[in-house]
Amino acid sequence: MPLNEGAIIDQLALYERSIDGIRNSANYASNPDSLTIAQLPAVLHYIPEFTMEQNRHHLGFKTTLSVRSILLAVPRETKAGQLKFLENSVIPFGQKWRAKFSDPDVINAISAATGGIKVWLTKGNYGAGDGDNLLSFGNTNYLGYVMEFIFTDS
């Protein structure tokens, strides 16, 4: 079954919303134009790349999608001068993502709901928005994570 971007992102969003502390995770093509403090922490999604490799003997292709989940946890300017308190509220999300997306039941459910594809969380980058990266959104710099998932159809 070919990879379906909508089904993949909807499944990620479903399980991200079940992570303790997450208020919202956007479904496919539903990233908001702006966020309020009441909506945080929130997760946005996009697919920065895909690759296709020809299978042996010209019998189709192996397709791989890279999906990024961008966790916008808290505005960087909140509690100015108290960065350690902000970091303490954000850093635990890395462990929460690793726990959720290494659970065999979750992985198997995502795979079944998306046509038997393989899925894994490959990395998470913690950081702060600087106006020119993925943790900047709507003219606000956030503390958060950029999580990367790989989905493949073979």
PDB file of C-alpha atoms in Angstrom:
ATOM      1  CA  MET A   1       0.000   0.000   0.000  1.00  0.00           C
ATOM      2  CA  PRO A   2       1.439   3.419  -0.878  1.00  0.00           C
ATOM      3  CA  LEU A   3       2.311   5.835   1.891  1.00  0.00           C
ATOM      4  CA  ASN A   4      -0.493   8.263   2.697  1.00  0.00           C
ATOM      5  CA  GLU A   5       0.697  11.517   4.255  1.00  0.00           C
ATOM      6  CA  GLY A   6      -2.724  12.340   5.702  1.00  0.00           C
ATOM      7  CA  ALA A   7      -3.144   8.991   7.454  1.00  0.00           C
ATOM      8  CA  ILE A   8       0.420   9.129   8.793  1.00  0.00           C
ATOM      9  CA  ILE A   9       0.139  12.610  10.293  1.00  0.00           C
ATOM     10  CA  ASP A  10      -3.334  11.883  11.711  1.00  0.00           C
ATOM     11  CA  GLN A  11      -1.954   8.815  13.496  1.00  0.00           C
ATOM     12  CA  LEU A  12       1.016  10.726  14.890  1.00  0.00           C
ATOM     13  CA  ALA A  13      -1.316  13.481  16.097  1.00  0.00           C
ATOM     14  CA  LEU A  14      -3.635  10.959  17.744  1.00  0.00           C
ATOM     15  CA  TYR A  15      -0.845   9.444  19.817  1.00  0.00           C
ATOM     16  CA  GLU A  16       0.869  12.768  20.527  1.00  0.00           C
ATOM     17  CA  ARG A  17      -2.397  14.087  21.993  1.00  0.00           C
ATOM     18  CA  SER A  18      -2.317  11.146  24.411  1.00  0.00           C
ATOM     19  CA  ILE A  19       1.039  12.272  25.843  1.00  0.00           C
ATOM     20  CA  ASP A  20       0.603  13.796  29.286  1.00  0.00           C
ATOM     21  CA  GLY A  21       0.808  17.581  29.093  1.00  0.00           C
ATOM     22  CA  ILE A  22       0.086  17.989  25.363  1.00  0.00           C
ATOM     23  CA  ARG A  23      -2.934  20.190  24.727  1.00  0.00           C
ATOM     24  CA  ASN A  24      -3.131  19.720  20.978  1.00  0.00           C
ATOM     25  CA  SER A  25      -1.440  18.035  18.056  1.00  0.00           C
ATOM     26  CA  ALA A  26      -2.588  19.150  14.613  1.00  0.00           C
ATOM     27  CA  ASN A  27      -4.060  16.645  12.185  1.00  0.00           C
ATOM     28  CA  TYR A  28      -3.064  16.545   8.521  1.00  0.00           C
ATOM     29  CA  ALA A  29      -3.267  19.946   6.786  1.00  0.00           C
ATOM     30  CA  SER A  30      -4.587  21.505  10.009  1.00  0.00           C
ATOM     31  CA  ASN A  31      -1.606  23.420  11.370  1.00  0.00           C
ATOM     32  CA  PRO A  32      -2.996  26.625  12.892  1.00  0.00           C
ATOM     33  CA  ASP A  33      -2.106  30.123  11.746  1.00  0.00           C
ATOM     34  CA  SER A  34      -1.410  31.190  15.332  1.00  0.00           C
ATOM     35  CA  LEU A  35      -1.346  29.852  18.871  1.00  0.00           C
ATOM     36  CA  THR A  36      -2.452  31.233  22.225  1.00  0.00           C
ATOM     37  CA  ILE A  37      -0.908  30.400  25.588  1.00  0.00           C
ATOM     38  CA  ALA A  38      -4.021  28.351  26.401  1.00  0.00           C
ATOM     39  CA  GLN A  39      -3.292  26.056  23.422  1.00  0.00           C
ATOM     40  CA  LEU A  40       0.245  25.208  24.567  1.00  0.00           C
ATOM     41  CA  PRO A  41       2.021  22.840  24.472  1.00  0.00           C
ATOM     42  CA  ALA A  42       1.006  22.199  20.873  1.00  0.00           C
ATOM     43  CA  VAL A  43       2.439  20.097  18.064  1.00  0.00           C
ATOM     44  CA  LEU A  44       2.581  21.039  14.375  1.00  0.00           C
ATOM     45  CA  HIS A  45       3.585  18.707  11.532  1.00  0.00           C
ATOM     46  CA  TYR A  46       5.225  18.820   8.160  1.00  0.00           C
ATOM     47  CA  ILE A  47       6.939  16.459   5.760  1.00  0.00           C
ATOM     48  CA  PRO A  48      10.284  17.949   4.695  1.00  0.00           C
ATOM     49  CA  GLU A  49      11.315  15.144   2.357  1.00  0.00           C
ATOM     50  CA  PHE A  50      10.659  11.774   0.833  1.00  0.00           C
ATOM     51  CA  THR A  51      12.892   9.326  -0.972  1.00  0.00           C
ATOM     52  CA  MET A  52      12.161   6.585  -3.482  1.00  0.00           C
ATOM     53  CA  GLU A  53      14.471   3.661  -4.197  1.00  0.00           C
ATOM     54  CA  GLN A  54      13.883   1.191  -6.972  1.00  0.00           C
ATOM     55  CA  ASN A  55      13.363  -2.361  -5.712  1.00  0.00           C
ATOM     56  CA  ARG A  56      15.260  -5.290  -7.175  1.00  0.00           C
ATOM     57  CA  HIS A  57      14.436  -6.286 -10.723  1.00  0.00           C
ATOM     58  CA  HIS A  58      12.371  -3.129 -11.315  1.00  0.00           C
ATOM     59  CA  LEU A  59       9.462  -4.460  -9.227  1.00  0.00           C
ATOM     60  CA  GLY A  60       8.344  -1.150  -7.754  1.00  0.00           C
ATOM     61  CA  PHE A  61       9.799   1.294  -5.311  1.00  0.00           C
ATOM     62  CA  LYS A  62      10.566   1.575  -1.630  1.00  0.00           C
ATOM     63  CA  THR A  63       9.250   4.946  -0.455  1.00  0.00           C
ATOM     64  CA  THR A  64      10.398   6.653   2.738  1.00  0.00           C
ATOM     65  CA  LEU A  65       8.834   9.760   4.285  1.00  0.00           C
ATOM     66  CA  SER A  66      10.453  11.958   6.885  1.00  0.00           C
ATOM     67  CA  VAL A  67       7.862  13.593   9.148  1.00  0.00           C
ATOM     68  CA  ARG A  68       8.664  16.304  11.661  1.00  0.00           C
ATOM     69  CA  SER A  69       6.597  16.952  14.751  1.00  0.00           C
ATOM     70  CA  ILE A  70       7.331  20.411  16.088  1.00  0.00           C
ATOM     71  CA  LEU A  71       6.538  20.722  19.791  1.00  0.00           C
ATOM     72  CA  LEU A  72       5.979  24.348  20.729  1.00  0.00           C
ATOM     73  CA  ALA A  73       5.920  24.118  24.519  1.00  0.00           C
ATOM     74  CA  VAL A  74       6.270  27.588  25.980  1.00  0.00           C
ATOM     75  CA  PRO A  75       7.237  31.048  24.698  1.00  0.00           C
ATOM     76  CA  ARG A  76      10.899  31.736  25.345  1.00  0.00           C
ATOM     77  CA  GLU A  77      10.107  35.125  26.898  1.00  0.00           C
ATOM     78  CA  THR A  78       7.832  33.681  29.594  1.00  0.00           C
ATOM     79  CA  LYS A  79       9.250  34.136  33.110  1.00  0.00           C
ATOM     80  CA  ALA A  80      12.153  36.203  31.795  1.00  0.00           C
ATOM     81  CA  GLY A  81      15.330  35.464  33.674  1.00  0.00           C
ATOM     82  CA  GLN A  82      14.074  32.097  34.874  1.00  0.00           C
ATOM     83  CA  LEU A  83      15.184  29.884  32.003  1.00  0.00           C
ATOM     84  CA  LYS A  84      15.823  26.902  34.278  1.00  0.00           C
ATOM     85  CA  PHE A  85      12.109  26.808  35.211  1.00  0.00           C
ATOM     86  CA  LEU A  86      11.109  26.887  31.568  1.00  0.00           C
ATOM     87  CA  GLU A  87      13.597  24.158  30.674  1.00  0.00           C
ATOM     88  CA  ASN A  88      12.333  21.979  33.526  1.00  0.00           C
ATOM     89  CA  SER A  89       8.843  22.131  32.036  1.00  0.00           C
ATOM     90  CA  VAL A  90       9.991  21.338  28.486  1.00  0.00           C
ATOM     91  CA  ILE A  91      12.896  18.868  28.689  1.00  0.00           C
ATOM     92  CA  PRO A  92      10.747  15.955  30.021  1.00  0.00           C
ATOM     93  CA  PHE A  93       8.823  15.872  26.731  1.00  0.00           C
ATOM     94  CA  GLY A  94      11.813  14.187  25.072  1.00  0.00           C
ATOM     95  CA  GLN A  95      11.476  11.197  27.393  1.00  0.00           C
ATOM     96  CA  LYS A  96       7.690  11.197  26.939  1.00  0.00           C
ATOM     97  CA  TRP A  97       8.070  10.998  23.132  1.00  0.00           C
ATOM     98  CA  ARG A  98      10.670   8.226  23.391  1.00  0.00           C
ATOM     99  CA  ALA A  99       8.434   6.224  25.735  1.00  0.00           C
ATOM    100  CA  LYS A 100       5.308   6.667  23.607  1.00  0.00           C
ATOM    101  CA  PHE A 101       6.912   5.923  20.260  1.00  0.00           C
ATOM    102  CA  SER A 102       8.959   2.940  21.432  1.00  0.00           C
ATOM    103  CA  ASP A 103       5.848   1.206  22.814  1.00  0.00           C
ATOM    104  CA  PRO A 104       5.197  -1.849  20.599  1.00  0.00           C
ATOM    105  CA  ASP A 105       1.418  -1.428  20.936  1.00  0.00           C
ATOM    106  CA  VAL A 106       1.611   2.153  19.648  1.00  0.00           C
ATOM    107  CA  ILE A 107       3.978   1.254  16.802  1.00  0.00           C
ATOM    108  CA  ASN A 108       1.827  -1.715  15.762  1.00  0.00           C
ATOM    109  CA  ALA A 109      -1.368   0.375  15.912  1.00  0.00           C
ATOM    110  CA  ILE A 110       0.150   3.124  13.739  1.00  0.00           C
ATOM    111  CA  SER A 111       1.428   0.526  11.295  1.00  0.00           C
ATOM    112  CA  ALA A 112      -1.969  -1.197  11.093  1.00  0.00           C
ATOM    113  CA  ALA A 113      -3.836   2.106  10.649  1.00  0.00           C
ATOM    114  CA  THR A 114      -1.539   3.234   7.857  1.00  0.00           C
ATOM    115  CA  GLY A 115      -1.397   0.072   5.775  1.00  0.00           C
ATOM    116  CA  GLY A 116       1.345  -1.997   7.366  1.00  0.00           C
ATOM    117  CA  ILE A 117       4.161   0.489   6.981  1.00  0.00           C
ATOM    118  CA  LYS A 118       7.194   0.662   9.248  1.00  0.00           C
ATOM    119  CA  VAL A 119       7.536   3.625  11.590  1.00  0.00           C
ATOM    120  CA  TRP A 120      10.138   4.819  14.050  1.00  0.00           C
ATOM    121  CA  LEU A 121      11.120   7.951  15.924  1.00  0.00           C
ATOM    122  CA  THR A 122      14.650   8.697  14.770  1.00  0.00           C
ATOM    123  CA  LYS A 123      15.572  11.778  16.790  1.00  0.00           C
ATOM    124  CA  GLY A 124      14.450  14.745  18.812  1.00  0.00           C
ATOM    125  CA  ASN A 125      16.205  18.096  18.927  1.00  0.00           C
ATOM    126  CA  TYR A 126      15.600  20.299  21.966  1.00  0.00           C
ATOM    127  CA  GLY A 127      16.026  24.017  21.548  1.00  0.00           C
ATOM    128  CA  ALA A 128      14.703  27.522  21.485  1.00  0.00           C
ATOM    129  CA  GLY A 129      13.315  29.595  18.682  1.00  0.00           C
ATOM    130  CA  ASP A 130      15.629  32.266  17.353  1.00  0.00           C
ATOM    131  CA  GLY A 131      13.409  33.808  14.702  1.00  0.00           C
ATOM    132  CA  ASP A 132      14.891  31.649  11.965  1.00  0.00           C
ATOM    133  CA  ASN A 133      14.179  28.030  12.885  1.00  0.00           C
ATOM    134  CA  LEU A 134      11.290  25.618  13.342  1.00  0.00           C
ATOM    135  CA  LEU A 135      10.744  26.668  16.969  1.00  0.00           C
ATOM    136  CA  SER A 136       9.710  30.144  15.851  1.00  0.00           C
ATOM    137  CA  PHE A 137       6.050  30.429  14.951  1.00  0.00           C
ATOM    138  CA  GLY A 138       3.739  33.398  14.505  1.00  0.00           C
ATOM    139  CA  ASN A 139       6.462  35.905  15.448  1.00  0.00           C
ATOM    140  CA  THR A 140       7.043  34.089  18.754  1.00  0.00           C
ATOM    141  CA  ASN A 141      10.119  32.110  19.745  1.00  0.00           C
ATOM    142  CA  TYR A 142       9.342  28.937  21.691  1.00  0.00           C
ATOM    143  CA  LEU A 143      11.202  26.403  23.759  1.00  0.00           C
ATOM    144  CA  GLY A 144      10.424  22.936  22.490  1.00  0.00           C
ATOM    145  CA  TYR A 145      11.507  19.988  20.417  1.00  0.00           C
ATOM    146  CA  VAL A 146      11.641  19.032  16.780  1.00  0.00           C
ATOM    147  CA  MET A 147      10.982  15.282  16.606  1.00  0.00           C
ATOM    148  CA  GLU A 148      11.713  13.351  13.438  1.00  0.00           C
ATOM    149  CA  PHE A 149       9.938  10.185  12.357  1.00  0.00           C
ATOM    150  CA  ILE A 150      10.658   7.891   9.432  1.00  0.00           C
ATOM    151  CA  PHE A 151       7.904   5.962   7.665  1.00  0.00           C
ATOM    152  CA  THR A 152       8.657   3.385   5.007  1.00  0.00           C
ATOM    153  CA  ASP A 153       6.498   1.065   2.943  1.00  0.00           C
ATOM    154  CA  SER A 154       8.955  -1.816   2.855  1.00  0.00           C
TER     155      SER A 154
END
